[in-house]
């Protein structure tokens, strides 16, 4: 399962295509792209609260690369607090007493509660019919509680809102026409982001970190659904990425990951409280930032 910043790093190796985008439907909503997105986020957050559900499916010719998860929960837009639970399915491998390796289906549930800068998590592994539970663990997550509706902390929903989280500036918004979400009429839009410009060995390198995002917006201007499809072509890594990483990368297998996030029940009462923890407190995570830096003036800035 990916997290928001690791997703951005993963995007270095992928070319994203938004699911359902139709060629020829390129009408702009009429506002500067960044302003339009900001307005949608603000209008959605003004609802106060919402129920949320999300899913992500990774398909690949290589069975060991396939995975899926589905989750649901609630979010308080006012303070960025949320509570979600998800069920994960992934293919692993095992070898008994040095014998041949065999693929093994792994299933586990993961629950998280985010309150301010504090994140609580617990999980339960289901392996060969046996459940192995873990206690709640408390950790500190340095985050902007309003970034990506607060869903960038400890949930599997963050990939679907990465393009709205400010990691990269919004480049364009295109109107894809009418759609529906759970029977509610909406309008679909395609959001693309500007690539990150990084200076590598004195040369400017353009890195597209985030795949295009398809969003469904209701008649009140609220975000009903967002979807991102990320495609990783087998052993086809852009030259700019190879340059950044020194030209040596492990072989990759083609895969496609589609992540969908849906909001509903806007304004409904939600209850997010801290659970009782019994496990050790995790250390504060280290923030990772990608910055552009000039070399001998070659990259400018």
Short mmCIF file of C-alpha atoms in Angstrom, two decimals:
data_model
loop_
_atom_site.label_atom_id
_atom_site.label_comp_id
_atom_site.label_asym_id
_atom_site.label_seq_id
_atom_site.Cartn_x
_atom_site.Cartn_y
_atom_site.Cartn_z
CA UNK A 1 0.00 0.00 0.00
CA UNK A 2 1.31 3.38 -0.98
CA UNK A 3 1.33 6.64 0.93
CA UNK A 4 1.04 10.10 -0.59
CA UNK A 5 4.74 11.07 -0.82
CA UNK A 6 5.89 7.53 -1.69
CA UNK A 7 3.24 7.62 -4.43
CA UNK A 8 4.92 10.68 -5.87
CA UNK A 9 8.24 8.87 -5.88
CA UNK A 10 6.62 5.84 -7.48
CA UNK A 11 5.29 8.17 -10.14
CA UNK A 12 8.88 8.72 -11.26
CA UNK A 13 8.68 5.29 -12.83
CA UNK A 14 5.19 5.49 -14.27
CA UNK A 15 3.14 7.14 -16.96
CA UNK A 16 -0.38 7.89 -15.72
CA UNK A 17 -3.54 7.90 -17.79
CA UNK A 18 -6.84 8.86 -16.16
CA UNK A 19 -9.46 6.15 -16.47
CA UNK A 20 -12.42 7.07 -18.60
CA UNK A 21 -10.90 10.13 -20.27
CA UNK A 22 -12.39 10.65 -23.72
CA UNK A 23 -10.49 12.13 -26.64
CA UNK A 24 -11.95 15.28 -28.13
CA UNK A 25 -13.71 16.43 -24.95
CA UNK A 26 -11.38 19.26 -24.06
CA UNK A 27 -13.63 22.09 -22.88
CA UNK A 28 -12.11 24.12 -20.05
CA UNK A 29 -14.34 25.07 -17.09
CA UNK A 30 -13.59 28.76 -17.78
CA UNK A 31 -11.40 29.61 -14.76
CA UNK A 32 -7.64 29.34 -14.31
CA UNK A 33 -6.99 25.68 -13.54
CA UNK A 34 -5.52 26.24 -10.09
CA UNK A 35 -8.37 28.58 -9.10
CA UNK A 36 -10.99 26.10 -10.27
CA UNK A 37 -9.44 23.26 -8.25
CA UNK A 38 -9.12 25.48 -5.17
CA UNK A 39 -12.80 26.41 -5.44
CA UNK A 40 -13.89 22.77 -5.68
CA UNK A 41 -11.80 21.81 -2.65
CA UNK A 42 -13.15 24.74 -0.62
CA UNK A 43 -16.76 24.03 -1.58
CA UNK A 44 -16.36 20.36 -0.66
CA UNK A 45 -14.74 21.18 2.68
CA UNK A 46 -17.52 23.67 3.43
CA UNK A 47 -19.88 20.70 3.80
CA UNK A 48 -18.12 20.04 7.13
CA UNK A 49 -18.09 16.27 7.07
CA UNK A 50 -18.57 13.30 4.75
CA UNK A 51 -18.51 9.55 4.56
CA UNK A 52 -15.77 8.16 2.35
CA UNK A 53 -15.09 4.89 0.59
CA UNK A 54 -12.17 3.96 -1.62
CA UNK A 55 -10.62 1.11 -3.53
CA UNK A 56 -7.42 0.36 -5.39
CA UNK A 57 -6.67 -2.52 -7.74
CA UNK A 58 -3.28 -3.37 -9.24
CA UNK A 59 -3.27 -5.78 -12.18
CA UNK A 60 -0.15 -7.27 -13.75
CA UNK A 61 0.97 -10.27 -15.82
CA UNK A 62 3.15 -11.10 -12.81
CA UNK A 63 0.90 -12.58 -10.09
CA UNK A 64 3.28 -11.40 -7.36
CA UNK A 65 2.59 -7.78 -8.36
CA UNK A 66 -1.21 -8.02 -8.07
CA UNK A 67 -2.99 -6.49 -5.12
CA UNK A 68 -6.21 -4.79 -4.11
CA UNK A 69 -7.81 -3.09 -1.17
CA UNK A 70 -11.16 -1.57 -0.31
CA UNK A 71 -11.94 0.77 2.56
CA UNK A 72 -14.47 3.11 4.08
CA UNK A 73 -14.72 5.67 6.85
CA UNK A 74 -15.59 9.22 7.80
CA UNK A 75 -13.78 12.54 7.55
CA UNK A 76 -14.19 15.88 9.32
CA UNK A 77 -13.13 18.52 6.80
CA UNK A 78 -13.04 21.24 9.45
CA UNK A 79 -10.02 19.86 11.31
CA UNK A 80 -8.78 17.12 8.96
CA UNK A 81 -9.62 14.31 11.39
CA UNK A 82 -10.65 10.98 9.89
CA UNK A 83 -11.27 7.35 10.73
CA UNK A 84 -11.01 4.61 8.09
CA UNK A 85 -10.76 0.84 7.90
CA UNK A 86 -9.64 -1.14 4.89
CA UNK A 87 -9.18 -4.73 3.81
CA UNK A 88 -6.04 -5.51 1.82
CA UNK A 89 -5.31 -8.43 -0.50
CA UNK A 90 -1.80 -9.08 -1.75
CA UNK A 91 0.16 -11.97 -3.20
CA UNK A 92 3.21 -12.97 -1.16
CA UNK A 93 5.57 -15.92 -1.23
CA UNK A 94 6.85 -18.49 1.23
CA UNK A 95 9.31 -21.33 1.39
CA UNK A 96 9.06 -24.11 3.97
CA UNK A 97 12.30 -25.70 5.22
CA UNK A 98 14.26 -24.47 2.23
CA UNK A 99 11.76 -25.91 -0.23
CA UNK A 100 10.56 -24.28 -3.44
CA UNK A 101 8.96 -20.86 -3.15
CA UNK A 102 5.22 -20.71 -3.67
CA UNK A 103 2.82 -17.80 -4.03
CA UNK A 104 0.53 -17.16 -1.11
CA UNK A 105 -2.57 -14.98 -0.84
CA UNK A 106 -2.30 -12.57 2.08
CA UNK A 107 -5.24 -10.69 3.56
CA UNK A 108 -5.18 -8.17 6.37
CA UNK A 109 -7.31 -5.40 7.74
CA UNK A 110 -5.90 -2.03 8.70
CA UNK A 111 -7.64 0.67 10.70
CA UNK A 112 -6.37 4.21 11.19
CA UNK A 113 -7.50 7.26 13.13
CA UNK A 114 -5.99 10.68 12.36
CA UNK A 115 -6.42 13.48 14.88
CA UNK A 116 -4.28 16.53 14.25
CA UNK A 117 -0.63 15.49 14.03
CA UNK A 118 -1.29 12.17 15.76
CA UNK A 119 -2.03 8.96 13.85
CA UNK A 120 -3.27 5.72 15.42
CA UNK A 121 -3.06 2.43 13.51
CA UNK A 122 -3.76 -1.21 14.08
CA UNK A 123 -3.92 -4.24 11.81
CA UNK A 124 -5.02 -7.85 11.73
CA UNK A 125 -3.33 -10.36 9.43
CA UNK A 126 -5.36 -13.26 8.09
CA UNK A 127 -3.05 -16.00 6.86
CA UNK A 128 -4.16 -19.54 6.02
CA UNK A 129 -7.33 -18.97 7.99
CA UNK A 130 -5.50 -17.75 11.12
CA UNK A 131 -5.84 -14.21 12.48
CA UNK A 132 -2.88 -12.39 13.98
CA UNK A 133 -3.91 -9.11 15.59
CA UNK A 134 -1.67 -6.18 16.50
CA UNK A 135 -2.37 -3.53 19.13
CA UNK A 136 -3.08 0.10 18.35
CA UNK A 137 0.12 2.06 17.76
CA UNK A 138 0.42 5.83 18.15
CA UNK A 139 2.74 7.93 16.00
CA UNK A 140 3.31 11.52 14.96
CA UNK A 141 2.78 12.48 11.34
CA UNK A 142 3.92 16.00 10.34
CA UNK A 143 1.09 17.02 8.06
CA UNK A 144 -1.08 19.87 6.89
CA UNK A 145 -4.43 18.66 8.23
CA UNK A 146 -6.26 20.27 5.31
CA UNK A 147 -4.03 18.92 2.56
CA UNK A 148 -5.94 16.33 0.52
CA UNK A 149 -8.82 16.62 3.03
CA UNK A 150 -6.52 15.16 5.67
CA UNK A 151 -6.59 11.78 3.91
CA UNK A 152 -2.83 11.71 3.31
CA UNK A 153 -2.18 10.31 6.79
CA UNK A 154 -2.36 6.58 7.07
CA UNK A 155 -5.12 5.67 4.63
CA UNK A 156 -5.12 3.97 1.25
CA UNK A 157 -7.14 6.80 -0.27
CA UNK A 158 -4.32 9.29 -0.75
CA UNK A 159 -3.34 8.26 -4.28
CA UNK A 160 -6.74 9.36 -5.53
CA UNK A 161 -6.23 12.89 -4.16
CA UNK A 162 -2.48 13.28 -4.80
CA UNK A 163 -3.16 15.53 -7.81
CA UNK A 164 -5.17 17.88 -5.59
CA UNK A 165 -2.72 17.99 -2.70
CA UNK A 166 -0.32 20.65 -3.98
CA UNK A 167 2.67 18.37 -4.54
CA UNK A 168 2.70 19.69 -8.10
CA UNK A 169 0.89 22.75 -9.43
CA UNK A 170 -2.29 22.19 -11.43
CA UNK A 171 -1.59 22.67 -15.14
CA UNK A 172 -4.99 22.18 -16.78
CA UNK A 173 -8.62 21.21 -16.20
CA UNK A 174 -10.73 19.76 -19.02
CA UNK A 175 -14.48 19.15 -19.06
CA UNK A 176 -15.22 15.52 -19.97
CA UNK A 177 -19.00 15.84 -19.96
CA UNK A 178 -21.82 14.51 -17.83
CA UNK A 179 -21.54 11.60 -15.39
CA UNK A 180 -23.19 10.12 -12.32
CA UNK A 181 -21.96 8.91 -8.94
CA UNK A 182 -24.31 6.67 -6.96
CA UNK A 183 -27.15 7.98 -9.09
CA UNK A 184 -26.28 11.64 -8.44
CA UNK A 185 -25.82 13.72 -11.63
CA UNK A 186 -22.38 15.25 -11.97
CA UNK A 187 -19.86 16.66 -14.40
CA UNK A 188 -16.54 14.92 -15.03
CA UNK A 189 -13.26 16.83 -15.31
CA UNK A 190 -9.69 15.78 -16.08
CA UNK A 191 -7.00 17.46 -13.97
CA UNK A 192 -3.36 17.38 -15.03
CA UNK A 193 -0.39 18.65 -13.02
CA UNK A 194 2.82 20.40 -13.96
CA UNK A 195 5.91 18.17 -13.80
CA UNK A 196 8.55 18.82 -11.17
CA UNK A 197 11.66 20.53 -12.52
CA UNK A 198 14.87 19.19 -10.98
CA UNK A 199 18.48 20.06 -11.73
CA UNK A 200 20.59 16.92 -12.34
CA UNK A 201 24.29 17.22 -13.14
CA UNK A 202 23.76 20.79 -14.32
CA UNK A 203 20.85 19.90 -16.60
CA UNK A 204 17.13 20.59 -16.01
CA UNK A 205 15.09 17.39 -15.81
CA UNK A 206 11.30 17.34 -16.01
CA UNK A 207 9.72 14.68 -13.80
CA UNK A 208 5.97 13.97 -14.12
CA UNK A 209 5.27 12.66 -10.61
CA UNK A 210 1.49 12.48 -10.55
CA UNK A 211 -0.88 10.83 -13.00
CA UNK A 212 -3.88 12.79 -14.35
CA UNK A 213 -6.92 12.76 -12.08
CA UNK A 214 -10.55 12.37 -13.17
CA UNK A 215 -13.03 14.04 -10.82
CA UNK A 216 -16.82 14.06 -10.62
CA UNK A 217 -18.35 17.32 -9.32
CA UNK A 218 -22.02 17.74 -8.36
CA UNK A 219 -24.30 20.69 -9.15
CA UNK A 220 -23.28 22.39 -5.90
CA UNK A 221 -19.61 22.30 -6.85
CA UNK A 222 -18.67 19.53 -4.39
CA UNK A 223 -16.28 16.72 -5.19
CA UNK A 224 -18.19 13.43 -5.37
CA UNK A 225 -15.50 11.15 -6.73
CA UNK A 226 -11.89 11.14 -7.87
CA UNK A 227 -9.99 8.46 -9.78
CA UNK A 228 -6.38 7.95 -10.85
CA UNK A 229 -5.05 5.20 -13.12
CA UNK A 230 -1.28 4.72 -13.08
CA UNK A 231 0.44 2.59 -15.71
CA UNK A 232 3.93 1.21 -15.24
CA UNK A 233 5.33 -0.15 -18.49
CA UNK A 234 7.72 -3.08 -18.25
CA UNK A 235 11.33 -1.89 -18.29
CA UNK A 236 10.32 1.40 -19.94
CA UNK A 237 11.70 4.05 -17.61
CA UNK A 238 12.11 7.60 -18.95
CA UNK A 239 15.69 8.65 -19.64
CA UNK A 240 15.24 11.62 -17.27
CA UNK A 241 14.50 9.22 -14.43
CA UNK A 242 17.49 7.04 -15.23
CA UNK A 243 19.65 10.16 -15.19
CA UNK A 244 18.30 11.21 -11.82
CA UNK A 245 18.84 7.77 -10.28
CA UNK A 246 22.26 7.19 -11.79
CA UNK A 247 21.11 5.11 -14.74
CA UNK A 248 20.78 1.84 -12.81
CA UNK A 249 17.32 0.53 -12.01
CA UNK A 250 16.07 -2.96 -11.22
CA UNK A 251 13.92 -4.67 -13.88
CA UNK A 252 10.22 -3.86 -13.65
CA UNK A 253 7.04 -5.69 -14.60
CA UNK A 254 4.18 -3.90 -16.32
CA UNK A 255 1.23 -3.11 -14.08
CA UNK A 256 -1.81 -0.84 -13.83
CA UNK A 257 -3.16 0.57 -10.58
CA UNK A 258 -6.57 2.25 -10.45
CA UNK A 259 -7.53 4.07 -7.26
CA UNK A 260 -10.99 5.53 -6.68
CA UNK A 261 -12.25 7.69 -3.81
CA UNK A 262 -15.95 8.54 -3.31
CA UNK A 263 -17.56 11.04 -0.92
CA UNK A 264 -21.17 10.76 0.25
CA UNK A 265 -23.48 11.87 3.08
CA UNK A 266 -22.08 15.39 3.19
CA UNK A 267 -22.79 17.11 6.51
CA UNK A 268 -23.75 13.91 8.35
CA UNK A 269 -22.55 13.68 11.98
CA UNK A 270 -19.19 11.88 12.34
CA UNK A 271 -17.38 10.63 15.42
CA UNK A 272 -13.58 10.48 15.43
CA UNK A 273 -11.96 9.72 18.79
CA UNK A 274 -8.56 8.42 19.83
CA UNK A 275 -8.42 4.67 20.56
CA UNK A 276 -6.72 3.16 23.59
CA UNK A 277 -3.13 2.28 22.69
CA UNK A 278 -1.05 -0.48 24.20
CA UNK A 279 1.77 -0.82 21.69
CA UNK A 280 5.01 1.19 21.60
CA UNK A 281 4.94 4.72 20.24
CA UNK A 282 6.51 4.88 16.82
CA UNK A 283 9.29 7.39 16.14
CA UNK A 284 8.46 10.58 14.33
CA UNK A 285 8.80 10.00 10.58
CA UNK A 286 11.37 11.90 8.58
CA UNK A 287 10.06 14.25 5.92
CA UNK A 288 11.45 13.84 2.40
CA UNK A 289 11.50 16.76 -0.03
CA UNK A 290 12.56 17.02 -3.65
CA UNK A 291 14.09 20.39 -4.48
CA UNK A 292 15.45 21.92 -7.63
CA UNK A 293 19.05 23.04 -7.31
CA UNK A 294 21.23 24.74 -9.87
CA UNK A 295 24.72 23.50 -10.66
CA UNK A 296 27.31 26.10 -11.79
CA UNK A 297 24.40 28.17 -13.04
CA UNK A 298 23.56 25.59 -15.72
CA UNK A 299 19.97 25.14 -14.55
CA UNK A 300 19.30 28.76 -13.69
CA UNK A 301 17.21 29.89 -10.72
#
